[in-house]
CSV table of N, CA and C in Angstrom, one decimal:
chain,number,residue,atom,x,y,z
A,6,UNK,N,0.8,-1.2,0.0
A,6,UNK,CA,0.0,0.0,0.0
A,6,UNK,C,0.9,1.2,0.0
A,7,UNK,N,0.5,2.2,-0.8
A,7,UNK,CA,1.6,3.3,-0.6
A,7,UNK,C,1.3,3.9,0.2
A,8,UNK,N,0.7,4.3,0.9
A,8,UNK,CA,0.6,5.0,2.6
A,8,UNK,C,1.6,4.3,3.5
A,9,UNK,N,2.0,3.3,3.5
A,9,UNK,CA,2.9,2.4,4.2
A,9,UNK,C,4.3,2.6,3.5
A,10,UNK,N,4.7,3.7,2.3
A,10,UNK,CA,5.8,3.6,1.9
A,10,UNK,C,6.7,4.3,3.2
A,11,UNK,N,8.0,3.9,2.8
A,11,UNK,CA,9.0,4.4,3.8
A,11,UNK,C,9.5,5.3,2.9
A,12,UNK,N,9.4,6.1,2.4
A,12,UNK,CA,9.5,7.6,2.1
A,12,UNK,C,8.6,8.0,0.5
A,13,UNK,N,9.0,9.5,0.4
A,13,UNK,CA,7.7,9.8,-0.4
A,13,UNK,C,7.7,9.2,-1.9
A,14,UNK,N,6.5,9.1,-2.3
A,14,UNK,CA,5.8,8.7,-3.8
A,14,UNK,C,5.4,9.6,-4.2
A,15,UNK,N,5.5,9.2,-6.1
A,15,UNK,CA,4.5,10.0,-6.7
A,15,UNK,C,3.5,9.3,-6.8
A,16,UNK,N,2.1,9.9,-6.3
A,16,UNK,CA,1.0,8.8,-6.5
A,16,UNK,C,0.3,9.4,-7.8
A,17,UNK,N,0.0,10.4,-8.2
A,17,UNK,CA,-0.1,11.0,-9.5
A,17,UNK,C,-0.2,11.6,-10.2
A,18,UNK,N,-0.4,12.2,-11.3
A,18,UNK,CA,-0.2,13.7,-12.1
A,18,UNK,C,-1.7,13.8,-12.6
A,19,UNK,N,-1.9,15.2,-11.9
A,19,UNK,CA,-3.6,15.5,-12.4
A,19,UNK,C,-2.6,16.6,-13.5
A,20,UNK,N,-3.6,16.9,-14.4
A,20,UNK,CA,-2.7,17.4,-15.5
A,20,UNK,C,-4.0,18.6,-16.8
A,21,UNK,N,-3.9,19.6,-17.1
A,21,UNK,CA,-4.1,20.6,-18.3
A,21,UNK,C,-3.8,20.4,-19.6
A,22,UNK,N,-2.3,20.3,-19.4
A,22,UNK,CA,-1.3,20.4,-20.0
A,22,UNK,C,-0.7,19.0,-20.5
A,23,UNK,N,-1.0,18.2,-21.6
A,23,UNK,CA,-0.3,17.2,-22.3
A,23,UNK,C,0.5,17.4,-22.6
A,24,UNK,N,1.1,18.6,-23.1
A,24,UNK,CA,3.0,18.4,-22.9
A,24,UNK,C,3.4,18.5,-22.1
A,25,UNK,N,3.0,19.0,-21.2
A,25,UNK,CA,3.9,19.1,-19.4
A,25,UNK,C,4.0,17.9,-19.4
A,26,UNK,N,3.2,16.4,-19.1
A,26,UNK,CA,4.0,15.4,-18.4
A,26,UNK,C,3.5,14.9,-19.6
A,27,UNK,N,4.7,13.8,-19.6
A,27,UNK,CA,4.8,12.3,-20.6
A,27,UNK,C,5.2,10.7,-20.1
A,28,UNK,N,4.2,10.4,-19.5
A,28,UNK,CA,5.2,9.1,-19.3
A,28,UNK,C,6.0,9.2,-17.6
A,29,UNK,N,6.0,8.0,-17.4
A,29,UNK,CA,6.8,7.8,-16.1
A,29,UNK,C,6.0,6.6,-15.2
A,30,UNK,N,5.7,6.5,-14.1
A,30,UNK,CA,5.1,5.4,-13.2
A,30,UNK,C,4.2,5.7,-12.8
A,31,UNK,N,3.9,7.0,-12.4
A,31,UNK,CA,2.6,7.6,-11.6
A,31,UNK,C,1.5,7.8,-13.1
A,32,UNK,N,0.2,7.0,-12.4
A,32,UNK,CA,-0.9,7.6,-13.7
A,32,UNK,C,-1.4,8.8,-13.5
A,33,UNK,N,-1.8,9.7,-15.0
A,33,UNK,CA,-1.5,10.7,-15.4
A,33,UNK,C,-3.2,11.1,-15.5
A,34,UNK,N,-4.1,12.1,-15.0
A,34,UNK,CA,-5.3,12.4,-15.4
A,34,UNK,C,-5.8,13.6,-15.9
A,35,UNK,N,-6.0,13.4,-17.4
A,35,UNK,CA,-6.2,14.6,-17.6
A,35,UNK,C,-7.3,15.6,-17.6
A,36,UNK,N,-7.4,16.1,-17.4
A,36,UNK,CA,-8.6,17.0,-17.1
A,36,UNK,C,-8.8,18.5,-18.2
A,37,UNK,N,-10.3,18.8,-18.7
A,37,UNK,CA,-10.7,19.6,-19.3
A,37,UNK,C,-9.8,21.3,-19.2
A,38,UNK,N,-10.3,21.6,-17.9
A,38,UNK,CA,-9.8,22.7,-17.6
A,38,UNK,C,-9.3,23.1,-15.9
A,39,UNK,N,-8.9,23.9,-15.6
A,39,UNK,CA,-8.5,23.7,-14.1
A,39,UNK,C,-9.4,23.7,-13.5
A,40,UNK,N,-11.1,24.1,-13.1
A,40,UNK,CA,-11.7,23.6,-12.3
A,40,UNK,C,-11.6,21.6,-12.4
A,41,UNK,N,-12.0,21.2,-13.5
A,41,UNK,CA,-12.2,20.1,-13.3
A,41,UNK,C,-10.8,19.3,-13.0
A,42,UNK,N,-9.7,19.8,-13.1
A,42,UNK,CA,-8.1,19.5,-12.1
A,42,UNK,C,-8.5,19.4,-11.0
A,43,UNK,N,-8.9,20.9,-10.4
A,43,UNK,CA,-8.9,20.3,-8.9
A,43,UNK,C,-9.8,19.7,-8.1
A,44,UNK,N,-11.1,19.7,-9.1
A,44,UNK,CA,-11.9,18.5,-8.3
A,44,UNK,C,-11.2,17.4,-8.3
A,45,UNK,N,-10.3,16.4,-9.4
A,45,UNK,CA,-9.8,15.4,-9.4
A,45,UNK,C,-9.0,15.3,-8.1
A,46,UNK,N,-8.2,16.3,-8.3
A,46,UNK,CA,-6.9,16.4,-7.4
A,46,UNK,C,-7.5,16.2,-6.0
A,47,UNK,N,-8.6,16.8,-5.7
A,47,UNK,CA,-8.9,17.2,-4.4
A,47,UNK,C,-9.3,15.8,-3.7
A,48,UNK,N,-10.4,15.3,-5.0
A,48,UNK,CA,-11.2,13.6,-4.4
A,48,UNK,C,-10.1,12.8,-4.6
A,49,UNK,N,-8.9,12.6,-5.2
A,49,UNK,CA,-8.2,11.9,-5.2
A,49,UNK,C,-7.2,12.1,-4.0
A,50,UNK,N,-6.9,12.9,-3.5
A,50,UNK,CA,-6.3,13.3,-2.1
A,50,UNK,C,-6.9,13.1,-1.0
A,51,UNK,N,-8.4,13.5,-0.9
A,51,UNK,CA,-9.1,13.0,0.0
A,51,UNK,C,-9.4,11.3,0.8
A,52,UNK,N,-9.2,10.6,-1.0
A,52,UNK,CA,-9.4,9.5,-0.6
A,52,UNK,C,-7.8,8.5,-0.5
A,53,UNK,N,-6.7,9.4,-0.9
A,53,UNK,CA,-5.5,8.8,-0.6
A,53,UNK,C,-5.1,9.2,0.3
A,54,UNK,N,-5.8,10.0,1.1
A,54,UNK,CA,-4.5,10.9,2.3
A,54,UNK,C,-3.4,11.5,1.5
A,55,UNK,N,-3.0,11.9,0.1
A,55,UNK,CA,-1.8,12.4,-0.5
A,55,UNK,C,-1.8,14.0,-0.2
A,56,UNK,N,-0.8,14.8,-0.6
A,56,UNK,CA,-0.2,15.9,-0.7
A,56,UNK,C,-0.4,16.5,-2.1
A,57,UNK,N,-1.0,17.5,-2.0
A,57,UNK,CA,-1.2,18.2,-3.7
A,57,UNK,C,0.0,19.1,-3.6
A,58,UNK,N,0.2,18.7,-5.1
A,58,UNK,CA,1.8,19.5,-5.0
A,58,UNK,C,1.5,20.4,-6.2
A,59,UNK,N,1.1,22.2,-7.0
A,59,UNK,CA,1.0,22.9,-8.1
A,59,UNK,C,2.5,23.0,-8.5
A,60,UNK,N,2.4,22.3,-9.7
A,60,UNK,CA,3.9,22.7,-10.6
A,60,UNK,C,3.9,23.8,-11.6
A,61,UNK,N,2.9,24.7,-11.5
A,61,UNK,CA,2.7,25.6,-12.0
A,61,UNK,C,3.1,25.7,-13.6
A,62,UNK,N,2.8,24.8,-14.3
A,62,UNK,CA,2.2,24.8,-15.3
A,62,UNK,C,1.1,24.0,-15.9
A,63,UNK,N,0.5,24.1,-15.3
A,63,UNK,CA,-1.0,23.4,-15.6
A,63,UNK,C,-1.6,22.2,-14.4
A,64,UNK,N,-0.6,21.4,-14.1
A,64,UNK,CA,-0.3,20.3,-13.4
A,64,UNK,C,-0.1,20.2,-11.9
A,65,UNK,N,-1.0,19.3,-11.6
A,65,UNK,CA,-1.1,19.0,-9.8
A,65,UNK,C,0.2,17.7,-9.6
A,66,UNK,N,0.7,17.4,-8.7
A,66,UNK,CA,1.5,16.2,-8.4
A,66,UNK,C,1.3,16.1,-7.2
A,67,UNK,N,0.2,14.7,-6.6
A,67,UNK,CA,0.0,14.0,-5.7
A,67,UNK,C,1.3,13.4,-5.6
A,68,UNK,N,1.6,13.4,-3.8
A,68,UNK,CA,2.4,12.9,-3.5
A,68,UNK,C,1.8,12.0,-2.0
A,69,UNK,N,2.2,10.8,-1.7
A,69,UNK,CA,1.4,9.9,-0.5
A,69,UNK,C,2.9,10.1,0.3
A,70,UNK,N,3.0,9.9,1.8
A,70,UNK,CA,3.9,9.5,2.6
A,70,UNK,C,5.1,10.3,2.4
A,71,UNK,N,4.7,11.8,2.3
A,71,UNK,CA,5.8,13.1,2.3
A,71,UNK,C,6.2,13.1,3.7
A,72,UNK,N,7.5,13.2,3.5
A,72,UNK,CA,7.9,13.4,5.2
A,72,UNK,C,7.5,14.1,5.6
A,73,UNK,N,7.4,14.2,7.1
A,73,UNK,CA,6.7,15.2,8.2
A,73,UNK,C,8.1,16.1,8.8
A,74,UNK,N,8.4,17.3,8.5
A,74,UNK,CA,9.2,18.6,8.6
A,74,UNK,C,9.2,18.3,10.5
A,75,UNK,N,8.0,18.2,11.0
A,75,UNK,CA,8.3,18.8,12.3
A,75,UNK,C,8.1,16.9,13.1
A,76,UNK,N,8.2,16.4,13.1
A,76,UNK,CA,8.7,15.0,14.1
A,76,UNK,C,9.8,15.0,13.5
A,77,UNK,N,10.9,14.3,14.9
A,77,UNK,CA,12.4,14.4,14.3
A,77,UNK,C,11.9,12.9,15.5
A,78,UNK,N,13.1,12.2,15.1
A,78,UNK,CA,13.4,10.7,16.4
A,78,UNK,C,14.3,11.2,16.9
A,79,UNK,N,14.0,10.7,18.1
A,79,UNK,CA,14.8,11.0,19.3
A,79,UNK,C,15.2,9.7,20.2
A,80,UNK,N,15.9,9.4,20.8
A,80,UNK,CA,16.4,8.7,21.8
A,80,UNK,C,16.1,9.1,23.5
A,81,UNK,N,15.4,7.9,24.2
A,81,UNK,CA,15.1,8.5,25.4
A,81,UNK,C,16.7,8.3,26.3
């Protein structure tokens, strides 16, 4: 399950823009125009727990299991 990954994924590319992305591991969704991106982006986040990431040109990149900035491990 990728929620269980040990560090971050791309879980996928909501997308405007068919030349922005081509190809790679993560599936690619394209969408009409930017409202209908970020409905995608949003229900697909919601239901993965991912991270919406704007690459500012056209394109959302879901990300699952982004590290958390503020927990550090410690030793008692």
């Amino acid at each position: 399950m990728l929620a269980d990954a040990p560090r971050a994924v791309m879980f996928a590319v909501v997308t405007v823009n068919r030349q922005a992305i081509g190809g790679g591991m993560a599936p690619i969704f394209y969408a009409q125009d930017i409202p209908e991106r970020n409905r995608t982006a949003l229900w697909l986040s919601r239901i993965t727990n991912c991270i919406v990431h704007d690459l500012h040109d056209g394109s959302l990149a879901l990300i699952v299991n982004a590290p958390d900035k503020s927990s550090s491990s410690h030793s008692s």
